[in-house]
Amino acid sequence: PFPDRHFRGPGRKTVVLIDNVRDEHFYDLNNSRRHTYIAGFFSSFFNELTDRNIMTIDSYDWVHRTRENPPHEPVPGDNCASKPARPFLYEQVFAHEYQHLLEYYEDADEELWVNEGLSDWAMTLTGYASPQKPIIAVGF
């Protein structure tokens, strides 16, 4: 489906889509319902369809959810304007979804709880997650 001339090197079949995923949160423009959002996903369907290793990472509030020290701009009581820092959030999502991609090739029928546990462990193993942080800390 894709001409190989566009993909070079040992990772030529790995594709990361950065997109504002159209989930429930996408359509709630003022976040009045306080929906969560899909930070990323892996679907083997896309791999099989395109002969590529594809995972999707959401772009929602990218500035406050990437890097070690993103801006921290909370606005208590205003979910739409509030932009709290979530250091390394999308880097964590990348590690989580990449593990799902790798596990698909290793054991496509792995138990869900094992697969999710491995993906959560990948976030810590890569150094992007700090499970020891309390829930109220920036970067939890």
PDB file of C-alpha atoms in Angstrom:
ATOM      1  CA  PRO A   1       0.000   0.000   0.000  1.00  0.00           C
ATOM      2  CA  PHE A   2       2.854   2.472   0.767  1.00  0.00           C
ATOM      3  CA  PRO A   3       5.811   2.842  -1.582  1.00  0.00           C
ATOM      4  CA  ASP A   4       8.936   1.597   0.206  1.00  0.00           C
ATOM      5  CA  ARG A   5      10.924   4.608  -1.046  1.00  0.00           C
ATOM      6  CA  HIS A   6       9.272   6.666   1.748  1.00  0.00           C
ATOM      7  CA  PHE A   7      10.515   4.351   4.481  1.00  0.00           C
ATOM      8  CA  ARG A   8      14.225   3.804   5.026  1.00  0.00           C
ATOM      9  CA  GLY A   9      16.320   2.147   7.725  1.00  0.00           C
ATOM     10  CA  PRO A  10      15.608  -0.636  10.217  1.00  0.00           C
ATOM     11  CA  GLY A  11      12.449   1.058  11.562  1.00  0.00           C
ATOM     12  CA  ARG A  12      10.986   1.712   8.142  1.00  0.00           C
ATOM     13  CA  LYS A  13       7.734  -0.034   8.958  1.00  0.00           C
ATOM     14  CA  THR A  14       7.050   1.776  12.233  1.00  0.00           C
ATOM     15  CA  VAL A  15       4.605   4.684  12.067  1.00  0.00           C
ATOM     16  CA  VAL A  16       3.400   6.911  14.898  1.00  0.00           C
ATOM     17  CA  LEU A  17       0.298   8.944  14.162  1.00  0.00           C
ATOM     18  CA  ILE A  18      -0.057  12.090  16.266  1.00  0.00           C
ATOM     19  CA  ASP A  19      -3.699  13.090  16.015  1.00  0.00           C
ATOM     20  CA  ASN A  20      -6.481  14.735  17.993  1.00  0.00           C
ATOM     21  CA  VAL A  21      -8.444  11.507  18.502  1.00  0.00           C
ATOM     22  CA  ARG A  22     -12.174  12.028  18.049  1.00  0.00           C
ATOM     23  CA  ASP A  23     -13.385  10.532  21.308  1.00  0.00           C
ATOM     24  CA  GLU A  24     -16.195  11.758  23.626  1.00  0.00           C
ATOM     25  CA  HIS A  25     -13.918  14.462  25.014  1.00  0.00           C
ATOM     26  CA  PHE A  26     -13.262  15.862  21.522  1.00  0.00           C
ATOM     27  CA  TYR A  27     -16.949  16.741  21.087  1.00  0.00           C
ATOM     28  CA  ASP A  28     -17.496  18.208  24.582  1.00  0.00           C
ATOM     29  CA  LEU A  29     -16.060  21.619  23.714  1.00  0.00           C
ATOM     30  CA  ASN A  30     -16.316  23.146  27.182  1.00  0.00           C
ATOM     31  CA  ASN A  31     -15.591  19.874  29.016  1.00  0.00           C
ATOM     32  CA  SER A  32     -18.872  20.283  30.897  1.00  0.00           C
ATOM     33  CA  ARG A  33     -19.242  16.513  31.258  1.00  0.00           C
ATOM     34  CA  ARG A  34     -15.633  16.036  32.378  1.00  0.00           C
ATOM     35  CA  HIS A  35     -15.035  13.156  30.002  1.00  0.00           C
ATOM     36  CA  THR A  36     -11.739  11.380  29.981  1.00  0.00           C
ATOM     37  CA  TYR A  37      -9.999  11.049  26.650  1.00  0.00           C
ATOM     38  CA  ILE A  38      -8.116   8.433  24.672  1.00  0.00           C
ATOM     39  CA  ALA A  39      -4.440   9.360  25.056  1.00  0.00           C
ATOM     40  CA  GLY A  40      -3.367   6.754  22.520  1.00  0.00           C
ATOM     41  CA  PHE A  41      -4.144   3.362  21.104  1.00  0.00           C
ATOM     42  CA  PHE A  42      -2.788   0.441  19.138  1.00  0.00           C
ATOM     43  CA  SER A  43      -4.994  -1.545  16.777  1.00  0.00           C
ATOM     44  CA  SER A  44      -3.638  -4.581  14.971  1.00  0.00           C
ATOM     45  CA  PHE A  45      -6.232  -3.941  12.255  1.00  0.00           C
ATOM     46  CA  PHE A  46      -4.199  -0.993  10.966  1.00  0.00           C
ATOM     47  CA  ASN A  47      -1.008  -3.063  10.974  1.00  0.00           C
ATOM     48  CA  GLU A  48      -2.588  -5.782   8.880  1.00  0.00           C
ATOM     49  CA  LEU A  49      -4.268  -3.299   6.535  1.00  0.00           C
ATOM     50  CA  THR A  50      -1.123  -1.286   5.760  1.00  0.00           C
ATOM     51  CA  ASP A  51       1.770  -3.719   6.393  1.00  0.00           C
ATOM     52  CA  ARG A  52       3.161  -1.189   8.891  1.00  0.00           C
ATOM     53  CA  ASN A  53       3.551  -1.068  12.678  1.00  0.00           C
ATOM     54  CA  ILE A  54       1.159   1.749  13.565  1.00  0.00           C
ATOM     55  CA  MET A  55       0.178   3.315  16.864  1.00  0.00           C
ATOM     56  CA  THR A  56      -1.727   6.522  17.524  1.00  0.00           C
ATOM     57  CA  ILE A  57      -0.923   9.146  20.156  1.00  0.00           C
ATOM     58  CA  ASP A  58      -3.437  11.910  20.929  1.00  0.00           C
ATOM     59  CA  SER A  59      -2.336  15.513  20.493  1.00  0.00           C
ATOM     60  CA  TYR A  60      -4.757  16.988  23.032  1.00  0.00           C
ATOM     61  CA  ASP A  61      -2.994  19.666  25.127  1.00  0.00           C
ATOM     62  CA  TRP A  62       0.415  18.576  23.815  1.00  0.00           C
ATOM     63  CA  VAL A  63       2.240  21.546  25.382  1.00  0.00           C
ATOM     64  CA  HIS A  64       1.205  20.616  28.944  1.00  0.00           C
ATOM     65  CA  ARG A  65       1.620  16.847  28.529  1.00  0.00           C
ATOM     66  CA  THR A  66       5.096  16.399  27.067  1.00  0.00           C
ATOM     67  CA  ARG A  67       8.654  16.922  28.335  1.00  0.00           C
ATOM     68  CA  GLU A  68       9.985  16.883  31.875  1.00  0.00           C
ATOM     69  CA  ASN A  69       8.868  20.403  32.845  1.00  0.00           C
ATOM     70  CA  PRO A  70       5.818  21.489  30.844  1.00  0.00           C
ATOM     71  CA  PRO A  71       3.978  24.674  31.855  1.00  0.00           C
ATOM     72  CA  HIS A  72       1.712  24.230  34.887  1.00  0.00           C
ATOM     73  CA  GLU A  73      -1.356  26.427  34.500  1.00  0.00           C
ATOM     74  CA  PRO A  74      -4.245  25.011  36.556  1.00  0.00           C
ATOM     75  CA  VAL A  75      -7.490  26.979  36.839  1.00  0.00           C
ATOM     76  CA  PRO A  76      -9.543  25.587  39.756  1.00  0.00           C
ATOM     77  CA  GLY A  77     -13.214  25.239  38.908  1.00  0.00           C
ATOM     78  CA  ASP A  78     -12.775  25.822  35.154  1.00  0.00           C
ATOM     79  CA  ASN A  79     -12.153  22.523  33.387  1.00  0.00           C
ATOM     80  CA  CYS A  80     -11.992  24.188  29.985  1.00  0.00           C
ATOM     81  CA  ALA A  81      -9.305  26.753  30.856  1.00  0.00           C
ATOM     82  CA  SER A  82      -7.323  24.580  33.263  1.00  0.00           C
ATOM     83  CA  LYS A  83      -4.016  23.321  31.890  1.00  0.00           C
ATOM     84  CA  PRO A  84      -2.214  21.404  34.640  1.00  0.00           C
ATOM     85  CA  ALA A  85       1.208  20.001  33.850  1.00  0.00           C
ATOM     86  CA  ARG A  86       1.377  16.281  33.093  1.00  0.00           C
ATOM     87  CA  PRO A  87       5.131  15.711  32.600  1.00  0.00           C
ATOM     88  CA  PHE A  88       6.015  12.918  30.166  1.00  0.00           C
ATOM     89  CA  LEU A  89       2.363  11.878  29.747  1.00  0.00           C
ATOM     90  CA  TYR A  90       2.584  11.293  26.010  1.00  0.00           C
ATOM     91  CA  GLU A  91       6.011   9.717  26.326  1.00  0.00           C
ATOM     92  CA  GLN A  92       4.382   7.267  28.767  1.00  0.00           C
ATOM     93  CA  VAL A  93       1.586   6.632  26.280  1.00  0.00           C
ATOM     94  CA  PHE A  94       4.174   5.960  23.563  1.00  0.00           C
ATOM     95  CA  ALA A  95       5.892   3.332  25.757  1.00  0.00           C
ATOM     96  CA  HIS A  96       2.514   1.815  26.723  1.00  0.00           C
ATOM     97  CA  GLU A  97       1.232   1.530  23.144  1.00  0.00           C
ATOM     98  CA  TYR A  98       4.568   0.372  21.733  1.00  0.00           C
ATOM     99  CA  GLN A  99       4.497  -2.542  24.175  1.00  0.00           C
ATOM    100  CA  HIS A 100       1.015  -3.444  22.862  1.00  0.00           C
ATOM    101  CA  LEU A 101       2.424  -3.348  19.325  1.00  0.00           C
ATOM    102  CA  LEU A 102       5.328  -5.632  20.268  1.00  0.00           C
ATOM    103  CA  GLU A 103       3.077  -7.981  22.260  1.00  0.00           C
ATOM    104  CA  TYR A 104       0.794  -8.360  19.245  1.00  0.00           C
ATOM    105  CA  TYR A 105       3.665 -10.056  17.406  1.00  0.00           C
ATOM    106  CA  GLU A 106       4.855 -12.049  20.402  1.00  0.00           C
ATOM    107  CA  ASP A 107       1.464 -13.326  21.602  1.00  0.00           C
ATOM    108  CA  ALA A 108      -1.627 -11.846  19.936  1.00  0.00           C
ATOM    109  CA  ASP A 109      -3.899 -13.822  22.275  1.00  0.00           C
ATOM    110  CA  GLU A 110      -2.249 -12.727  25.540  1.00  0.00           C
ATOM    111  CA  GLU A 111      -4.608 -12.265  28.473  1.00  0.00           C
ATOM    112  CA  LEU A 112      -5.779  -8.653  28.676  1.00  0.00           C
ATOM    113  CA  TRP A 113      -4.628  -8.153  32.271  1.00  0.00           C
ATOM    114  CA  VAL A 114      -1.122  -9.387  31.388  1.00  0.00           C
ATOM    115  CA  ASN A 115      -0.916  -7.219  28.276  1.00  0.00           C
ATOM    116  CA  GLU A 116      -2.082  -4.089  30.143  1.00  0.00           C
ATOM    117  CA  GLY A 117       0.239  -4.853  33.046  1.00  0.00           C
ATOM    118  CA  LEU A 118       3.214  -5.169  30.694  1.00  0.00           C
ATOM    119  CA  SER A 119       2.251  -1.912  28.998  1.00  0.00           C
ATOM    120  CA  ASP A 120       2.046  -0.090  32.326  1.00  0.00           C
ATOM    121  CA  TRP A 121       5.380  -1.587  33.339  1.00  0.00           C
ATOM    122  CA  ALA A 122       6.886  -0.323  30.038  1.00  0.00           C
ATOM    123  CA  MET A 123       6.075   3.241  31.133  1.00  0.00           C
ATOM    124  CA  THR A 124       8.092   2.771  34.330  1.00  0.00           C
ATOM    125  CA  LEU A 125      10.855   0.761  32.651  1.00  0.00           C
ATOM    126  CA  THR A 126      11.491   3.562  30.148  1.00  0.00           C
ATOM    127  CA  GLY A 127      11.728   6.083  33.001  1.00  0.00           C
ATOM    128  CA  TYR A 128       8.686   8.125  32.018  1.00  0.00           C
ATOM    129  CA  ALA A 129       6.383   7.030  34.849  1.00  0.00           C
ATOM    130  CA  SER A 130       6.954   7.377  38.575  1.00  0.00           C
ATOM    131  CA  PRO A 131       4.492   5.101  40.376  1.00  0.00           C
ATOM    132  CA  GLN A 132       5.824   6.194  43.764  1.00  0.00           C
ATOM    133  CA  LYS A 133       4.446   9.748  43.300  1.00  0.00           C
ATOM    134  CA  PRO A 134       1.274  10.543  45.248  1.00  0.00           C
ATOM    135  CA  ILE A 135      -1.880  11.238  43.256  1.00  0.00           C
ATOM    136  CA  ILE A 136      -1.800  14.954  44.138  1.00  0.00           C
ATOM    137  CA  ALA A 137       1.757  15.473  42.808  1.00  0.00           C
ATOM    138  CA  VAL A 138       2.495  17.018  39.418  1.00  0.00           C
ATOM    139  CA  GLY A 139       3.545  14.145  37.203  1.00  0.00           C
ATOM    140  CA  PHE A 140       1.417  11.488  38.887  1.00  0.00           C
TER     141      PHE A 140
END
